[in-house]
XYZ file of C-alpha atoms in Angstrom:
497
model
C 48.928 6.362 -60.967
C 47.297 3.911 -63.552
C 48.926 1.403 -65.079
C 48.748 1.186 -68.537
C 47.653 -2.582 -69.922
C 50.056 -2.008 -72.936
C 52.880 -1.596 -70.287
C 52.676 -4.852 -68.821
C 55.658 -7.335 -70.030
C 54.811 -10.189 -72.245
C 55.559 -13.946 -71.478
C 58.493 -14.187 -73.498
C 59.957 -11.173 -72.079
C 59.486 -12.285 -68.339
C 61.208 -15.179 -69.810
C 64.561 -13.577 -71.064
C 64.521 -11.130 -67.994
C 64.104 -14.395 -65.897
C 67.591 -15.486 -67.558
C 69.243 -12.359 -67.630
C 68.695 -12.029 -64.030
C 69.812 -15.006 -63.115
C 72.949 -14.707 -64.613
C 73.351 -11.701 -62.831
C 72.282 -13.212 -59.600
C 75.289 -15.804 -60.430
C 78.144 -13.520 -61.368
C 77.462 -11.566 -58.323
C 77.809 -14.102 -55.958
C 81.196 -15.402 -54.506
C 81.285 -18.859 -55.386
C 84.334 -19.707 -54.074
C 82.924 -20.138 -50.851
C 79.680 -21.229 -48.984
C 76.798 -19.161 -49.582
C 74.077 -18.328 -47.069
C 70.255 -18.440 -48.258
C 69.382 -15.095 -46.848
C 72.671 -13.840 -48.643
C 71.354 -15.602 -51.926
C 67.560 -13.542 -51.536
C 69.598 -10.563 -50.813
C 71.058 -10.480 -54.003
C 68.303 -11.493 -55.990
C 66.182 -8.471 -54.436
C 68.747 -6.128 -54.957
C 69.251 -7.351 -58.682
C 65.153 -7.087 -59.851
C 64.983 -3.612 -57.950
C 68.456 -2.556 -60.156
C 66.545 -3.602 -63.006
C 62.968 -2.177 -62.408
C 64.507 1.185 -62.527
C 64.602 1.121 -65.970
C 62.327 -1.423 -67.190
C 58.459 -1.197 -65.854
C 57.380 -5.001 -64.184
C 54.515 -5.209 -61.843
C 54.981 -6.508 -58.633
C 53.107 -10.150 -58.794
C 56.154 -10.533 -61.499
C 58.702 -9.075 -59.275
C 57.423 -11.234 -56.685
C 57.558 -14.646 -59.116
C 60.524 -13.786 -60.516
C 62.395 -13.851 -56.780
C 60.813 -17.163 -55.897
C 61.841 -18.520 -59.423
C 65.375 -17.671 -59.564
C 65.627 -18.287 -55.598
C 64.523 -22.089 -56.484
C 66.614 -22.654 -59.568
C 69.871 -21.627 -58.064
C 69.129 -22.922 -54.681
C 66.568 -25.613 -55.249
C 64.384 -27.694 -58.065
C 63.144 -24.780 -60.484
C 59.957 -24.878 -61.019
C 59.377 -28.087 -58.737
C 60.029 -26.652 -55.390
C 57.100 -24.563 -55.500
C 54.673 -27.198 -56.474
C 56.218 -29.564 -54.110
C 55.616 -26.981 -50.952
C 51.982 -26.621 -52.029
C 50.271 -28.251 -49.983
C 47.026 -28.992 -52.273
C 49.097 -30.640 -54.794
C 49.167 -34.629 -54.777
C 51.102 -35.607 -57.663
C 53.276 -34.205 -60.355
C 53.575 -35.526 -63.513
C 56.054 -33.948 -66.269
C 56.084 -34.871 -69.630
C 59.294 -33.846 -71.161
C 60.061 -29.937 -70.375
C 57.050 -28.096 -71.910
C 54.099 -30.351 -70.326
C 53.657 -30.180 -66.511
C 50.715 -31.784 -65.011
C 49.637 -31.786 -61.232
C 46.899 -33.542 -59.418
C 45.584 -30.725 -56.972
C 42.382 -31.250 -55.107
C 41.668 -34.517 -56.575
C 41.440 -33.310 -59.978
C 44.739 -33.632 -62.535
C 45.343 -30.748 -64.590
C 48.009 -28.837 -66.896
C 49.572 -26.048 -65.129
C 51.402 -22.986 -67.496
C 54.938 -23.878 -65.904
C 57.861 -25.443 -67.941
C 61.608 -25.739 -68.349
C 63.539 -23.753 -70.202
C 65.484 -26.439 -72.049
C 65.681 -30.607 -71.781
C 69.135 -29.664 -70.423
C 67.657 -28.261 -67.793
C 65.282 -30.959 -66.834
C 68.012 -33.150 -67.016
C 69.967 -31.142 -64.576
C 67.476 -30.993 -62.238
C 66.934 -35.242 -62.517
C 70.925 -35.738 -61.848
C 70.371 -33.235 -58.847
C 67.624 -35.549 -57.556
C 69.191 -39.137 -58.329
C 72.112 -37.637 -57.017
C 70.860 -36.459 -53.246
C 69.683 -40.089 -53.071
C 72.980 -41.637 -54.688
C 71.065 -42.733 -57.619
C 72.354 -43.137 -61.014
C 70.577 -42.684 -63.824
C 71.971 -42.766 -67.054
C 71.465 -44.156 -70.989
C 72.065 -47.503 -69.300
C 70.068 -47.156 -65.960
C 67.251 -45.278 -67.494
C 64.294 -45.968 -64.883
C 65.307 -45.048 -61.495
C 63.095 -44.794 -58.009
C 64.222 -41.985 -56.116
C 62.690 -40.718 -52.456
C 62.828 -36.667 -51.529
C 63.897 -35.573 -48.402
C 59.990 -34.513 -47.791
C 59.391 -38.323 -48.183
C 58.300 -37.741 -51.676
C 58.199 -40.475 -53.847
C 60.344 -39.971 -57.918
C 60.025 -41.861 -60.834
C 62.118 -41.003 -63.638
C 62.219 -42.431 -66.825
C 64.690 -41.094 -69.365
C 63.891 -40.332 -72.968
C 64.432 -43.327 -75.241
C 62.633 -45.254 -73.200
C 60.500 -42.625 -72.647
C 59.677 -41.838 -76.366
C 57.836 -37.864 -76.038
C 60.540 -37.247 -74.202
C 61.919 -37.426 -70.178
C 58.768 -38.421 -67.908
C 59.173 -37.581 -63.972
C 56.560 -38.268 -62.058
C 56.577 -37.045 -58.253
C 53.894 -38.758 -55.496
C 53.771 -36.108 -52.395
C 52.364 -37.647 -49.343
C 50.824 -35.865 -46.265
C 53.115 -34.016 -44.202
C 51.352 -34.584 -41.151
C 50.755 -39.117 -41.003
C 47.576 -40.367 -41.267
C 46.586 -42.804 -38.612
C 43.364 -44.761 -37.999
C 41.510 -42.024 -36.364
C 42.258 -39.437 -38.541
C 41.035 -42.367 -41.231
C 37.726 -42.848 -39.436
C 37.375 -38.748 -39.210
C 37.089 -38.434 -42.924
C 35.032 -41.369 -43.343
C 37.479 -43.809 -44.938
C 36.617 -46.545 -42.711
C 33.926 -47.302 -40.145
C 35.040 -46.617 -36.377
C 33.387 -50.580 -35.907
C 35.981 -52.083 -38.662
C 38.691 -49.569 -37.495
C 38.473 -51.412 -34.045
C 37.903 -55.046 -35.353
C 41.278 -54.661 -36.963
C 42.952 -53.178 -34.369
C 42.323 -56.785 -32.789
C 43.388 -58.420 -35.604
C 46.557 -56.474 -36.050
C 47.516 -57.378 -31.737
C 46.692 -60.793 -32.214
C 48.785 -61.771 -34.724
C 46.665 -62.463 -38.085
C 48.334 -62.019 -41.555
C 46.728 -59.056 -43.724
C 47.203 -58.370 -47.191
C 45.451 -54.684 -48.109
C 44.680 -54.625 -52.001
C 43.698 -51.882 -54.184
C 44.150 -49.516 -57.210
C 46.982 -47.383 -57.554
C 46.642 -43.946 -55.265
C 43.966 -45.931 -53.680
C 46.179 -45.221 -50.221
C 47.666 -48.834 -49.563
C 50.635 -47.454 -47.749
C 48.753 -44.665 -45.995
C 46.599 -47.363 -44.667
C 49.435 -49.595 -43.510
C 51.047 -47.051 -41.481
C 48.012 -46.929 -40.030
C 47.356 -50.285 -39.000
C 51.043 -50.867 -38.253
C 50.341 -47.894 -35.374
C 48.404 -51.390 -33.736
C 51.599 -53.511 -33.419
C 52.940 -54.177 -30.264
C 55.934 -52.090 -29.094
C 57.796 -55.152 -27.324
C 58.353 -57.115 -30.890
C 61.253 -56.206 -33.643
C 59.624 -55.894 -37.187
C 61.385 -56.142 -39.922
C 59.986 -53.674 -43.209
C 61.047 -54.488 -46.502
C 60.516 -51.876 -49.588
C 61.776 -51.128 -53.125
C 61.568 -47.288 -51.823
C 61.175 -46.605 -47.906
C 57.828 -45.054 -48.015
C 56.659 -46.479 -44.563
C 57.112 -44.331 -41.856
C 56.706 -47.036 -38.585
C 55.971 -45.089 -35.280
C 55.933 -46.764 -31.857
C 58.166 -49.849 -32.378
C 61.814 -49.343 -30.875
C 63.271 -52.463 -32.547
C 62.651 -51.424 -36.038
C 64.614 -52.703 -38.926
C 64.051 -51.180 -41.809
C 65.485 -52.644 -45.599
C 65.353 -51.129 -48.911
C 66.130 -52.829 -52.667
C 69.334 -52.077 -53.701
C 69.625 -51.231 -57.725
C 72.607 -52.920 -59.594
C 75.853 -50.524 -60.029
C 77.466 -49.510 -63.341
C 78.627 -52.722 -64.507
C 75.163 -54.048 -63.348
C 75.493 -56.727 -60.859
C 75.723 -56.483 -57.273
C 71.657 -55.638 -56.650
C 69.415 -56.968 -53.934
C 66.290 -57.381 -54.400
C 62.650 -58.003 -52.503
C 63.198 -61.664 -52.417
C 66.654 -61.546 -51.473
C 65.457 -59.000 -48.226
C 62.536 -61.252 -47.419
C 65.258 -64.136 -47.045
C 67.811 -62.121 -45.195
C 65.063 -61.349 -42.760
C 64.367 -64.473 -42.103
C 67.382 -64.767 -40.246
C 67.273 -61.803 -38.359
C 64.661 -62.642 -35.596
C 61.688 -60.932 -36.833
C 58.642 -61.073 -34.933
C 56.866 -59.802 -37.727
C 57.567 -58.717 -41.273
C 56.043 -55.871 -43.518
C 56.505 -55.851 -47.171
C 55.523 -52.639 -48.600
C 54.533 -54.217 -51.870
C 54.553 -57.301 -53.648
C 54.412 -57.466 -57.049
C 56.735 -60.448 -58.906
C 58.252 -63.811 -57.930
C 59.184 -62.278 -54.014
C 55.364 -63.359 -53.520
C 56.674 -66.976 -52.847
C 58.676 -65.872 -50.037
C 56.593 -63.191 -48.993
C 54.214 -66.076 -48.175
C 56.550 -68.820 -46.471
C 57.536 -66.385 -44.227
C 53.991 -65.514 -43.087
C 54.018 -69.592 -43.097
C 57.045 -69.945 -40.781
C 55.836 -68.506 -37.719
C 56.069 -64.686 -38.089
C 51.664 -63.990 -37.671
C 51.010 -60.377 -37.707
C 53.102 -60.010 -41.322
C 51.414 -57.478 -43.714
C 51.629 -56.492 -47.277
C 50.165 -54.857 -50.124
C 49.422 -55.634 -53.724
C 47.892 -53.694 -56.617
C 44.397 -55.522 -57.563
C 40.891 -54.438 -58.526
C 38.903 -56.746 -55.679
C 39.580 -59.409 -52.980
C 39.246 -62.118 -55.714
C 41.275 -60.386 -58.272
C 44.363 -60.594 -55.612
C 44.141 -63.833 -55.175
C 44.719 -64.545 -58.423
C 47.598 -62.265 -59.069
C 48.954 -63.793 -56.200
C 49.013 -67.032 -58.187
C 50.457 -65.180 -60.749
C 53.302 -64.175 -58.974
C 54.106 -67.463 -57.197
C 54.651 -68.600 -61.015
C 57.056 -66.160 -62.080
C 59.470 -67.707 -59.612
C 58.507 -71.130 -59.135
C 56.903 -74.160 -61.468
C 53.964 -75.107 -58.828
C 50.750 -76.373 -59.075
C 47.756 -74.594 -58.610
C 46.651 -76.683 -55.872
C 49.755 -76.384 -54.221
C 50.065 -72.650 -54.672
C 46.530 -71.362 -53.418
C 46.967 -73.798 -50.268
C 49.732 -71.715 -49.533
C 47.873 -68.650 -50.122
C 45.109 -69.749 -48.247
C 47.790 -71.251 -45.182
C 49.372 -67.527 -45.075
C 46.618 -64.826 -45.243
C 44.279 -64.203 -42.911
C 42.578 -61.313 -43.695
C 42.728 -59.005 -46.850
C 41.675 -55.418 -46.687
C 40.168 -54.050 -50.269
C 40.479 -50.468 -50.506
C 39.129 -48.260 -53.829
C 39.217 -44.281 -55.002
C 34.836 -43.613 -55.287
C 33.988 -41.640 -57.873
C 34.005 -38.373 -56.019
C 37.583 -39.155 -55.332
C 37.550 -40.247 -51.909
C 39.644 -42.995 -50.518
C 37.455 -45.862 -48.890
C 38.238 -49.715 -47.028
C 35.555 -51.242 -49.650
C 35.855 -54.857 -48.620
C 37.210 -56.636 -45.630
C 37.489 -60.238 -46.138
C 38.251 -63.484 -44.162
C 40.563 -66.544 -45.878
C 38.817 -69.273 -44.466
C 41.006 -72.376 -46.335
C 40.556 -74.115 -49.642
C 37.153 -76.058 -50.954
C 36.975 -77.647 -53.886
C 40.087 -76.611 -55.069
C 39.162 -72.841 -55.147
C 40.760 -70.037 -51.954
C 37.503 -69.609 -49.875
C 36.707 -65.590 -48.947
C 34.342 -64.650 -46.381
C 33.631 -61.096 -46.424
C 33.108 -59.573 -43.041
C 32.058 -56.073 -44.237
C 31.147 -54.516 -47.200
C 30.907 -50.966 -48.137
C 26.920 -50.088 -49.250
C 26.569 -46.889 -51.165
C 23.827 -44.858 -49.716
C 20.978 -44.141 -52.563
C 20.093 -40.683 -53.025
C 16.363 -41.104 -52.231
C 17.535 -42.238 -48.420
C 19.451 -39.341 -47.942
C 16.650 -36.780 -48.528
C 14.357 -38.632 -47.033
C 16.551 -37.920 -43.670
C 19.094 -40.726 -44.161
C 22.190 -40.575 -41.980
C 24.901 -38.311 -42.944
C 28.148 -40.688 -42.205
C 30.802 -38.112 -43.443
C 29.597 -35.265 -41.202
C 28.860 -37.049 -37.924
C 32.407 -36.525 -36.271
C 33.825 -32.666 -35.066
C 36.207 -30.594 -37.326
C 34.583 -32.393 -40.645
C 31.133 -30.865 -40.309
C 29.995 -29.065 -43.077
C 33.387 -29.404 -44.911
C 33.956 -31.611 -48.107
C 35.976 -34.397 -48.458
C 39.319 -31.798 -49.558
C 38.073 -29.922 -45.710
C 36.613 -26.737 -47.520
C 33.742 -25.418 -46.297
C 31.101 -25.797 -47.812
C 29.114 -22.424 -46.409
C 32.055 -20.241 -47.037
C 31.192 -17.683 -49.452
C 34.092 -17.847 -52.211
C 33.368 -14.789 -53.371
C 34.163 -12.708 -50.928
C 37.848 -12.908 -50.612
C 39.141 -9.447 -49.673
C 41.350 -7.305 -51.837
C 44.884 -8.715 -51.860
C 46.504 -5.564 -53.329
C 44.866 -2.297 -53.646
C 47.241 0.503 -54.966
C 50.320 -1.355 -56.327
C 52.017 2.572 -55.939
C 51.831 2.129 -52.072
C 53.668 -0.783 -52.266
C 57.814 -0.612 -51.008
C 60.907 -2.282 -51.139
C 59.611 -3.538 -47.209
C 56.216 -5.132 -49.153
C 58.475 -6.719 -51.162
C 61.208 -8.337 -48.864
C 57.945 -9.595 -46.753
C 55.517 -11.472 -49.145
C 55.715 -14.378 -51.398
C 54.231 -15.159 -55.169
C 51.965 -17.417 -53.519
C 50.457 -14.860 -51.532
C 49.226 -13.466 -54.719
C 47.856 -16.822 -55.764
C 45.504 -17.228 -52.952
C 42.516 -15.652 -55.645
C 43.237 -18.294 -58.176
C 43.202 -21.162 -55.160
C 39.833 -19.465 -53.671
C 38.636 -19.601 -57.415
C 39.367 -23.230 -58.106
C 38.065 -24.316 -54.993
C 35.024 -22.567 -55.727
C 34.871 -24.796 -58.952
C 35.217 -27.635 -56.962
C 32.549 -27.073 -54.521
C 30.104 -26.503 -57.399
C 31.233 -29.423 -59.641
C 30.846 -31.601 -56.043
C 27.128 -29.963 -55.014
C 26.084 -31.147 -58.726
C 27.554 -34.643 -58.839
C 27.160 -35.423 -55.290
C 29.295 -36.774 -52.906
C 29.594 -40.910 -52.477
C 27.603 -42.073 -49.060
C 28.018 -45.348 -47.545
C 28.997 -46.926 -44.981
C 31.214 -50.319 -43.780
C 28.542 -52.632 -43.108
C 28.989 -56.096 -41.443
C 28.226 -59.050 -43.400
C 29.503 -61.999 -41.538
C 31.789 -62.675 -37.990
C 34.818 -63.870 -38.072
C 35.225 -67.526 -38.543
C 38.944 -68.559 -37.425
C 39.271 -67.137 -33.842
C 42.318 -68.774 -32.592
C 44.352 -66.143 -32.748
C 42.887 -63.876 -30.853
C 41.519 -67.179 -28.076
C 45.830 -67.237 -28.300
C 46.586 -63.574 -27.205
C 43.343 -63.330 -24.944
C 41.416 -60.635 -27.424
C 38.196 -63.242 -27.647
C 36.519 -62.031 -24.960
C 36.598 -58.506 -26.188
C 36.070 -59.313 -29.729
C 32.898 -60.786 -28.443
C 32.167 -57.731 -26.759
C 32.622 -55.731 -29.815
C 30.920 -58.489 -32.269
C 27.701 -58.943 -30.413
């Protein structure tokens, strides 16, 4: 049987039959007790079957329309199903009509929305609420983490002025350490191990760089280095770092002020409460007001190995916010201020998002002391864009050299598979039962789109090119007492020569 074109619902009518069978879904289920998921899907199915005996829907529908109502009785609407895909970064909404995702490096407006601001705003008390959040008229901008380890911001309209902005950071499910880093070609295996060394013996690092440049991914990485006999101490305004391999862990997280708004804690008042709690080392998952001051006596107080991050555009440029945010809290000199700087940080990693997307370590620099006045850097390696011309002329290939990445971009699609050929998902929608039903998903049916857009993206990426380069050394390192301190020198030598 053919099915005629004319037959097919509109949007709007999806719509009210999305409603309609919710509240159906609802009045059939027995509230007054707990409710089972499979029991929930149960009644759903046996609600859109009731109703396609009279009204024609095709099955991709029948299939969204099980998801949908499954999530916004259950879960977060239209969220959860952007938040299990996998290939989506970042969410950004916009009030309730204007959803935007970041999926494969690119950001673009998907076709989803809410039915109502009511119903965004449900679904914002739901998440505040799982974290024991408030937000409100008076607490309008609240920082919220998923159980998924997702990252919320919310920001309430009225501050907010086209209306309620949520915007949802997804990080990888499975953690990204070094190697995984040096796989894809984010940092050279050489400067990989040369701060392995640095992490074990004890230097300060400060890792700078845009936002979504992957500062925390990077300092779960390096933290993977520290030794599992000492107690570190994190600090964050949302616990984002996920520490592996260190038994003594403490980990602290800002506290927002209540209702009558007093009682918070802040960064600075965690870095100072850490301070007396033995650390061996302390980890501040950002800096980024007057906490800087203490962020940087403690790294001059005898806990080496400390590490932080900061939002900046170069090595230089974080310098001088650092000086920046030494003055919000204190009335300093300059002098006085960058010979702190320069008395705390050792190193300072630079990373940077390329214009193909790709996360990179773009600068790795030394903080040698103070001359003339001015913080001293001495970069150790810099990160060279290949040119074009080497490349074809048989240059080297740096993102292909290692197994599993060969021939695969830098999202891991293949770059020989043929797009095209994708394979009929659905054939004869009239062979389809109830049993095809119960067993597939909507996103099974959105695998064509995916294959599509990827498709896109392999073409856009064979025309613009992806960015070559590699890490290369500019300079040893100067200040080597450390490491002469916890017996590294000898293999730093080793590695440096």
């Amino acid at each position: 049987m053919k099915i005629d074109e004319y037959m097919v619902p509109e949007e709007s009518d999806i719509s009210c039959l999305r409603e309609k069978l919710k509240r159906e879904v609802i009045s059939e289920l027995d509230l007054n007790r707990d409710v089972e998921d499979e029991e929930v899907r149960k009644v759903i199915d046996k609600c859109i079957l009731r109703q396609a005996d009279t009204d024609y829907i095709p099955l991709k529908e029948k299939l969204a329309l099980k998801v949908e109502i499954y999530n916004s009785i259950r879960k977060l609407d239209i969220l959860s199903e952007l938040l299990e895909d996998d290939t989506v970064s970042e969410i950004m909404i916009n009030g309730p009509d204007n959803i935007f995702v970041e999926q494969n490096g690119i950001i673009r407006k998907t076709d989803k929305s809410f039915d109502s601001p009511y119903k965004l705003m449900a679904i914002i008390q739901n998440i505040a609420s799982s974290a024991n959040r408030l937000v409100n008229d008076s607490n309008p901008i609240v920082d919220v983490i998923l159980e998924d380890g997702s990252r919320v911001n919310i920001v309430l309209s009225g501050v907010s002025l086209d209306g309620t902005a949520v915007t949802i950071r997804k990080f990888p499910k499975e953690r990204f350490d070094m190697k995984k880093l040096t796989d894809i070609g984010s940092i050279d295996e050489g400067a990989a191990n040369f701060l392995k060394m640095m992490v074990r013996a004890g230097y300060n690092i400060f890792i700078s760089g845009g936002t979504g440049s992957g500062k925390t991914t990077f300092l779960n990485a390096l933290a993977d280095y520290i030794p599992e006999d000492e107690r570190v101490i994190t600090i964050e305004d949302t616990a984002e770092l996920r520490i592996k391999g260190v038994d003594n862990l403490v980990r602290l997280e800002v506290k927002n002020a209540n209702v009558e708004g007093s009682n918070s804690i802040s960064i600075k008042d965690l870095i100072r409460a850490s301070l007396r709690m033995r650390p061996d080392r302390i980890i501040v998952g950002e800096v980024r007001d007057e906490a800087a001051i203490d962020m940087l006596a403690a790294m001059n107080t005898g806990h080496d190995g400390s590490i932080s991050t900061g939002h900046a555009n170069s090595v230089k440029d974080m310098m001088l916010r650092l000086e920046t945010m030494v003055l919000m809290g204190a009335d300093l000199p300059i002098r006085a201020i960058r010979q702190q700087i320069a008395a705390a940080l050792d190193i300072v990693v630079h990373l940077g998002r390329l214009r193909d997307r790709s996360r990179r370590v773009l600068e790795i620099s030394e903080v040698t002391g103070m001359e003339n006045d001015e913080i001293v850097l001495r970069p150790l390696y810099i990160f060279e864009e290949e040119k074009a011309s080497k490349k074809m002329n048989g240059g080297s290939d740096m993102s292909r050299k290692t197994d599993g990445y060969k021939d695969k971009d830098m999202w891991g699609i293949d770059m020989n598979e043929n797009t095209d050929d994708i394979g009929p998902l659905l054939t004869d929608i009239d062979k389809v039962d109830k049993e095809f039903f119960n067993g597939y998903s909507a996103s099974d049916f959105e695998e064509v789109n995916e294959k599509k857009e990827f498709g896109r993206n392999k073409v856009r990426l064979q025309r613009e090119g992806r960015v070559e380069g590699r890490l290369r050394k500019i300079n040893d390192l100067m200040n080597v007492s450390k490491l002469e301190f916890a017996g590294l020198i000898n293999i730093y030598r080793e590695e440096a020569f």
